[in-house]
Amino acid sequence: MDATILPEVTAAGVIIKAILILAVISAIAGFGTYIERKVLAFMQRRLGPQHVGPYGLLQLAADGIKLFTKEDIIPQHANKIIFMIAPIITAATAFIALAAVPVFPDFTIPFVDVYVPSIASDVNVGILFVLGMMAAGLYGPLLAGMAQSNKWGIIGSARTAVQFLSYEVVTGLSLLAPIMMVGSLSFVDFNNYQSDGTWLVVYQPVAFILFLIAGYAETNRTPFDLLEHEAEIVSGYVTEYSGMRWGMFFIGEYANMITIGVIASVVFLGGYNDFWIFPGWLMILGKIAFSFFFMLWVRAAWPHVRPDQLMWLCWKVLMPLAVINVVITGIVMMIG
Amino acid sequence: MGLEQFKNRNVGTQNYVKLDLPHPPKNGWCAFKQVLSRSLKPELFVGLWVALREMINALFRGQMHTTQYPLEKLPISPRYRAIHEMLRLLESGHYRCIGCGLCEKICIANCITMDTRYDENQRKEVSEYTINFGRCIFCGYCAEVCPELAIVHGGRYETASEQRASFSLFEDMLTPIDKLNLQQEYQGFGAISPNADENIKKTPLAY
Ligand code: SF4
Ligand code: SF4
């Protein structure tokens, strides 16, 4: 197959890829809960899930069966329609966001000789699309909290709004500097920009750190898990949810964690370019796995911040830093 | 130590140590400096390292805390008062209980029921001995009063049962005769102290 031929985008191919992404990511998201429990347990010197299957590996199946067979309770005074669609918003947007994210280098299926560009759709505004989708995903918690006529839920959705307003700015501004350097919004271009082996994090360390911080807020992981912090607001926006609707929030959250991991790897950490003797697909899997692990690590080690501290941090520290970073990048690019 | 020290009621007011806490920042510039120093201090990474170190300790250095309970149990103190055991004499293997009835008498929950009779050698033998564990409050009085160290508390603390009144018979609590060499002398409640020999004095007949 000649490499110069543009990857053909057929409808069948896109559908197959969409189904694959859906299946693989929801499986990984489920598996992520297992990993999270194991890693957190190890960091607290516990064993974690242990009894279902070898090393508790089938805990995932047990949890899945439990979630599927649990009664789907809808509170009496809830706004039923919104209550019912809110988890779907979270899960769906999380998966839609993954459509424009490349995970592997393009490859050719052996024997059949079909060339596969391994991105469901290379939208030319990829980054904006993904960020927009992840931001839209925040409507899930927002609506869920307000629809369930529960005080904890209301507080949860209020905090969603706070968080949403605060970090969204930082996410955009922190990614602006790399976008300026690459001059494109497509993830594939980002990847190709770093194909000479220099990762963008070398040029943009500040943007990388800002993006990580904002990404943790975006996926509401510790230290920014204000939305459903058990110690303060019972479960926040998921207080009234049970069964599969609750599970959908979680699948969405874990899918978002993976998305953030992919964006961080592709934009800042060299993407799926080959590195030394390691092939690209292994590199990016390793990077995504590490960024996932880092989220769990941070959760085990760091306390979480108050909502006012989050706003303070985002508006008074991170945003000025991001703006300064953008300005300096611009000046350097103009001179250089 | 004299009694005066116990009469002092102002406990704790003398030994307070003032922590050398920094003052809250007075103006914006101080606050800014505080933020800067806190952000640039590697304290966050120390936290990360501590969590990772614990993980390494747990996984590779065998410092996992978890006890997988039904499979492994933590040792309990010898003073713990769980289900009773009846001990045997080590030399003859005969049960130690002489049927004195003191434990039945002292039991404040009235849960020990016993009966004695003369055996063929005209010696007293215990013909019946049950403890109703539905009533027993595990106070340990029976073990304390027993002159022969015959009834003691064992370490079996899993006392869940299908019935409210769950009786234990003498034979159930008695050390099995083939396990006699495994019988432990009781260290707990009512047992003689380790330095009992030193405490023995001659009966003062002189006065
Ligand atoms: S422990 Fe107390 S209540 Fe139980 S049998 Fe002995 S004396 Fe009775
Ligand atoms: S006090 Fe001891 S010796 Fe006396 S009857 Fe009870 S168990 Fe037997």
XYZ file of C-alpha atoms in Angstrom, chain A residues 18-331:
314
model
C -17.314 3.777 16.378
C -18.563 0.450 17.686
C -15.025 -0.622 18.535
C -14.307 2.588 20.411
C -17.577 2.282 22.292
C -16.924 -1.331 23.247
C -13.261 -0.963 24.092
C -13.553 2.283 25.988
C -16.519 1.171 28.073
C -14.674 -2.036 28.866
C -11.573 -0.056 29.818
C -13.676 2.382 31.799
C -15.130 -0.507 33.738
C -11.706 -2.008 34.173
C -10.511 1.406 35.315
C -12.726 1.175 38.378
C -10.982 -2.074 39.256
C -7.554 -0.548 38.703
C -8.511 2.459 40.754
C -9.645 0.373 43.671
C -6.547 -1.785 43.498
C -4.098 1.104 43.237
C -5.763 3.107 45.985
C -5.763 0.004 48.137
C -2.079 -0.646 47.547
C -1.213 2.929 48.354
C -3.018 2.526 51.645
C -1.398 -0.884 52.133
C -4.626 -2.782 51.690
C -5.383 -5.590 49.289
C -8.395 -4.199 47.471
C -10.928 -6.420 45.725
C -9.728 -9.939 46.194
C -12.415 -12.566 46.196
C -14.226 -12.546 42.855
C -11.975 -14.339 40.435
C -8.177 -14.391 40.543
C -6.922 -11.238 42.296
C -10.499 -9.980 42.242
C -10.387 -9.494 38.494
C -13.996 -10.523 38.042
C -15.138 -7.924 40.552
C -15.829 -5.861 37.477
C -18.324 -8.439 36.181
C -19.931 -8.699 39.589
C -20.318 -4.934 39.783
C -21.703 -4.819 36.265
C -24.314 -7.463 37.014
C -25.228 -5.659 40.182
C -25.612 -2.327 38.426
C -27.679 -3.796 35.610
C -30.066 -5.671 37.850
C -30.530 -2.960 40.427
C -33.817 -1.143 40.562
C -33.784 2.133 38.694
C -35.262 4.481 41.253
C -36.649 7.822 40.132
C -37.544 10.089 43.030
C -41.127 11.178 43.289
C -40.650 14.914 42.951
C -37.843 14.768 40.473
C -38.178 16.192 37.030
C -38.422 12.741 35.521
C -37.369 13.366 31.940
C -34.330 15.432 32.811
C -33.462 13.065 35.617
C -33.513 10.220 33.140
C -31.503 11.823 30.352
C -28.826 13.479 32.487
C -26.593 10.391 32.822
C -26.966 9.739 29.121
C -25.608 13.225 28.422
C -22.523 12.521 30.479
C -21.833 9.107 28.977
C -22.693 10.081 25.411
C -20.599 13.250 25.320
C -17.681 11.387 26.820
C -17.798 8.890 23.969
C -18.500 11.471 21.277
C -15.404 13.344 22.435
C -13.358 10.231 21.779
C -14.415 10.274 18.122
C -11.943 12.998 17.208
C -9.073 11.690 19.302
C -6.432 9.572 17.595
C -5.129 6.785 19.759
C -2.950 4.684 17.486
C -0.865 5.369 14.446
C -2.555 4.457 11.187
C -2.013 0.832 10.363
C -2.800 -1.803 7.779
C -4.733 -4.856 8.787
C -2.543 -7.794 7.812
C -3.818 -10.357 5.246
C -6.839 -8.263 4.267
C -4.651 -5.352 3.337
C -7.031 -2.651 4.446
C -5.501 0.635 5.399
C -6.993 1.945 8.615
C -6.565 5.498 9.812
C -7.128 4.897 13.468
C -9.166 7.959 14.245
C -12.893 7.794 13.838
C -13.000 11.173 12.151
C -10.115 13.557 11.710
C -12.084 16.727 12.249
C -9.979 19.720 11.392
C -11.082 21.453 14.587
C -10.366 18.338 16.646
C -9.250 20.055 19.821
C -12.156 22.445 19.908
C -14.531 19.589 19.221
C -13.184 17.458 22.046
C -13.038 20.316 24.528
C -16.521 21.384 23.544
C -17.867 17.879 23.976
C -16.241 17.456 27.353
C -17.634 20.813 28.403
C -21.068 19.795 27.183
C -20.688 16.686 29.295
C -20.830 18.926 32.332
C -24.510 19.433 31.587
C -24.958 15.914 32.890
C -24.061 16.693 36.510
C -25.625 20.133 36.244
C -29.019 18.878 35.105
C -28.882 15.747 37.231
C -28.285 17.753 40.368
C -31.084 20.180 39.668
C -33.602 17.596 38.493
C -33.509 15.308 41.492
C -35.089 17.668 44.063
C -32.449 16.847 46.595
C -30.461 19.423 48.521
C -27.187 17.602 48.102
C -27.914 17.382 44.411
C -28.525 21.128 44.222
C -25.248 21.815 45.987
C -23.560 19.383 43.647
C -24.862 21.131 40.568
C -24.008 24.539 42.010
C -20.477 23.318 42.427
C -20.578 21.981 38.892
C -21.376 25.463 37.673
C -18.552 26.926 39.766
C -16.052 24.423 38.496
C -17.271 24.690 34.943
C -16.907 28.456 34.889
C -13.502 28.344 36.485
C -11.404 25.793 34.697
C -12.908 25.949 31.209
C -11.054 29.216 30.690
C -7.803 27.682 31.808
C -8.200 24.612 29.602
C -8.716 26.743 26.533
C -5.956 29.224 27.291
C -3.444 26.554 28.235
C -4.024 24.727 24.969
C -3.844 27.971 23.012
C -0.072 28.211 23.215
C 0.588 24.755 21.708
C -2.079 25.443 19.104
C -0.205 28.620 18.154
C 3.006 26.688 17.799
C 1.525 23.891 15.717
C -0.807 26.121 13.749
C -3.581 23.575 13.512
C -6.447 22.296 15.567
C -6.229 18.711 14.386
C -4.718 16.143 16.699
C -3.054 14.396 13.800
C -1.129 17.584 13.027
C -0.109 17.834 16.657
C 1.236 14.337 16.486
C 3.100 14.953 13.272
C 4.577 18.179 14.642
C 6.363 16.106 17.280
C 7.465 13.332 14.947
C 11.071 14.527 15.153
C 11.152 13.269 18.726
C 11.002 16.560 20.621
C 7.924 16.562 22.760
C 5.941 19.745 22.978
C 6.157 19.664 26.744
C 9.764 20.766 26.338
C 8.639 24.031 24.747
C 5.474 24.419 26.771
C 5.999 23.107 30.304
C 3.751 25.753 31.844
C 0.943 24.988 29.439
C 1.321 21.297 30.196
C 0.983 21.788 33.930
C -1.936 24.164 33.502
C -3.625 21.706 31.194
C -3.149 18.860 33.663
C -4.636 20.903 36.471
C -7.569 21.969 34.357
C -7.997 18.436 33.083
C -8.284 17.126 36.617
C -10.963 19.692 37.249
C -12.656 18.738 34.006
C -12.867 15.072 34.939
C -13.648 16.048 38.522
C -10.884 13.994 40.010
C -9.178 14.730 43.313
C -7.966 17.422 44.140
C -10.954 18.988 42.392
C -13.682 16.433 43.081
C -16.088 18.976 44.468
C -19.104 17.688 42.617
C -19.667 14.544 44.572
C -17.381 14.775 47.517
C -18.773 12.209 49.907
C -17.411 13.738 53.048
C -19.209 17.013 52.430
C -22.249 16.570 50.234
C -23.128 12.863 50.479
C -22.729 12.158 46.799
C -23.482 15.500 45.227
C -25.200 15.218 41.917
C -25.446 11.418 42.015
C -27.116 11.248 45.422
C -30.449 10.017 44.097
C -29.133 7.843 41.305
C -29.010 4.094 41.421
C -28.377 1.182 39.143
C -27.345 1.703 35.565
C -27.973 5.437 35.497
C -25.450 5.828 38.259
C -23.153 3.509 36.357
C -23.413 5.711 33.270
C -22.054 8.680 35.188
C -19.121 6.560 36.137
C -18.468 5.235 32.673
C -18.577 8.827 31.475
C -16.139 9.918 34.143
C -13.672 7.177 33.353
C -14.005 7.711 29.613
C -13.209 11.369 30.272
C -10.162 10.376 32.270
C -8.959 8.377 29.304
C -9.693 11.276 26.949
C -7.680 13.660 29.076
C -4.894 11.108 29.108
C -4.989 10.854 25.329
C -5.048 14.616 24.823
C -2.149 15.103 27.200
C -0.163 12.409 25.422
C -0.918 13.570 21.902
C -0.613 17.296 22.479
C 2.268 17.432 24.922
C 3.972 14.079 25.220
C 4.860 13.138 21.706
C 1.704 11.299 20.717
C 2.002 7.989 18.947
C 5.348 8.620 17.383
C 7.900 5.871 17.620
C 10.382 6.485 20.369
C 13.765 4.834 20.311
C 12.995 1.117 19.927
C 9.416 1.321 21.115
C 6.688 1.355 18.479
C 4.201 4.201 18.569
C 1.212 2.221 19.709
C 3.130 0.940 22.721
C 4.354 4.439 23.550
C 0.919 5.961 23.564
C -0.573 3.084 25.528
C 2.153 3.559 28.086
C 1.565 7.296 28.249
C -2.189 6.921 28.633
C -1.723 4.249 31.263
C 0.699 6.453 33.166
C -1.573 9.463 33.065
C -4.410 7.260 34.326
C -2.181 5.951 37.073
C -1.123 9.478 37.920
C -4.747 10.457 38.479
C -5.139 7.606 40.951
C -1.822 8.446 42.540
C -2.844 12.040 43.038
C -6.125 10.886 44.484
C -4.298 8.762 47.027
C -1.837 11.469 47.986
C -3.466 14.859 47.879
C -6.370 16.421 49.728
C -9.028 18.196 47.771
C -9.652 21.926 47.641
C -12.692 23.924 48.636
C -14.896 25.413 45.908
C -13.764 28.938 46.747
C -10.153 27.813 46.610
C -10.793 26.271 43.215
C -12.226 29.533 41.881
C -9.411 31.473 43.470
C -6.853 29.154 41.948
C -8.371 29.182 38.490
C -9.124 32.866 38.164
C -6.289 34.453 40.104
C -3.398 32.105 39.471
C -3.880 29.776 36.569
C -5.601 32.149 34.183
C -2.981 34.926 34.477
C -0.280 32.312 34.093
C -1.952 30.943 30.990
C -2.330 34.404 29.480
C 1.300 35.244 30.210
C 2.304 31.954 28.663
C 0.308 32.702 25.518
C 1.802 36.189 25.254
C 5.359 34.966 25.724
C 4.833 32.197 23.205
C 3.519 34.755 20.748
C 6.491 37.074 21.259
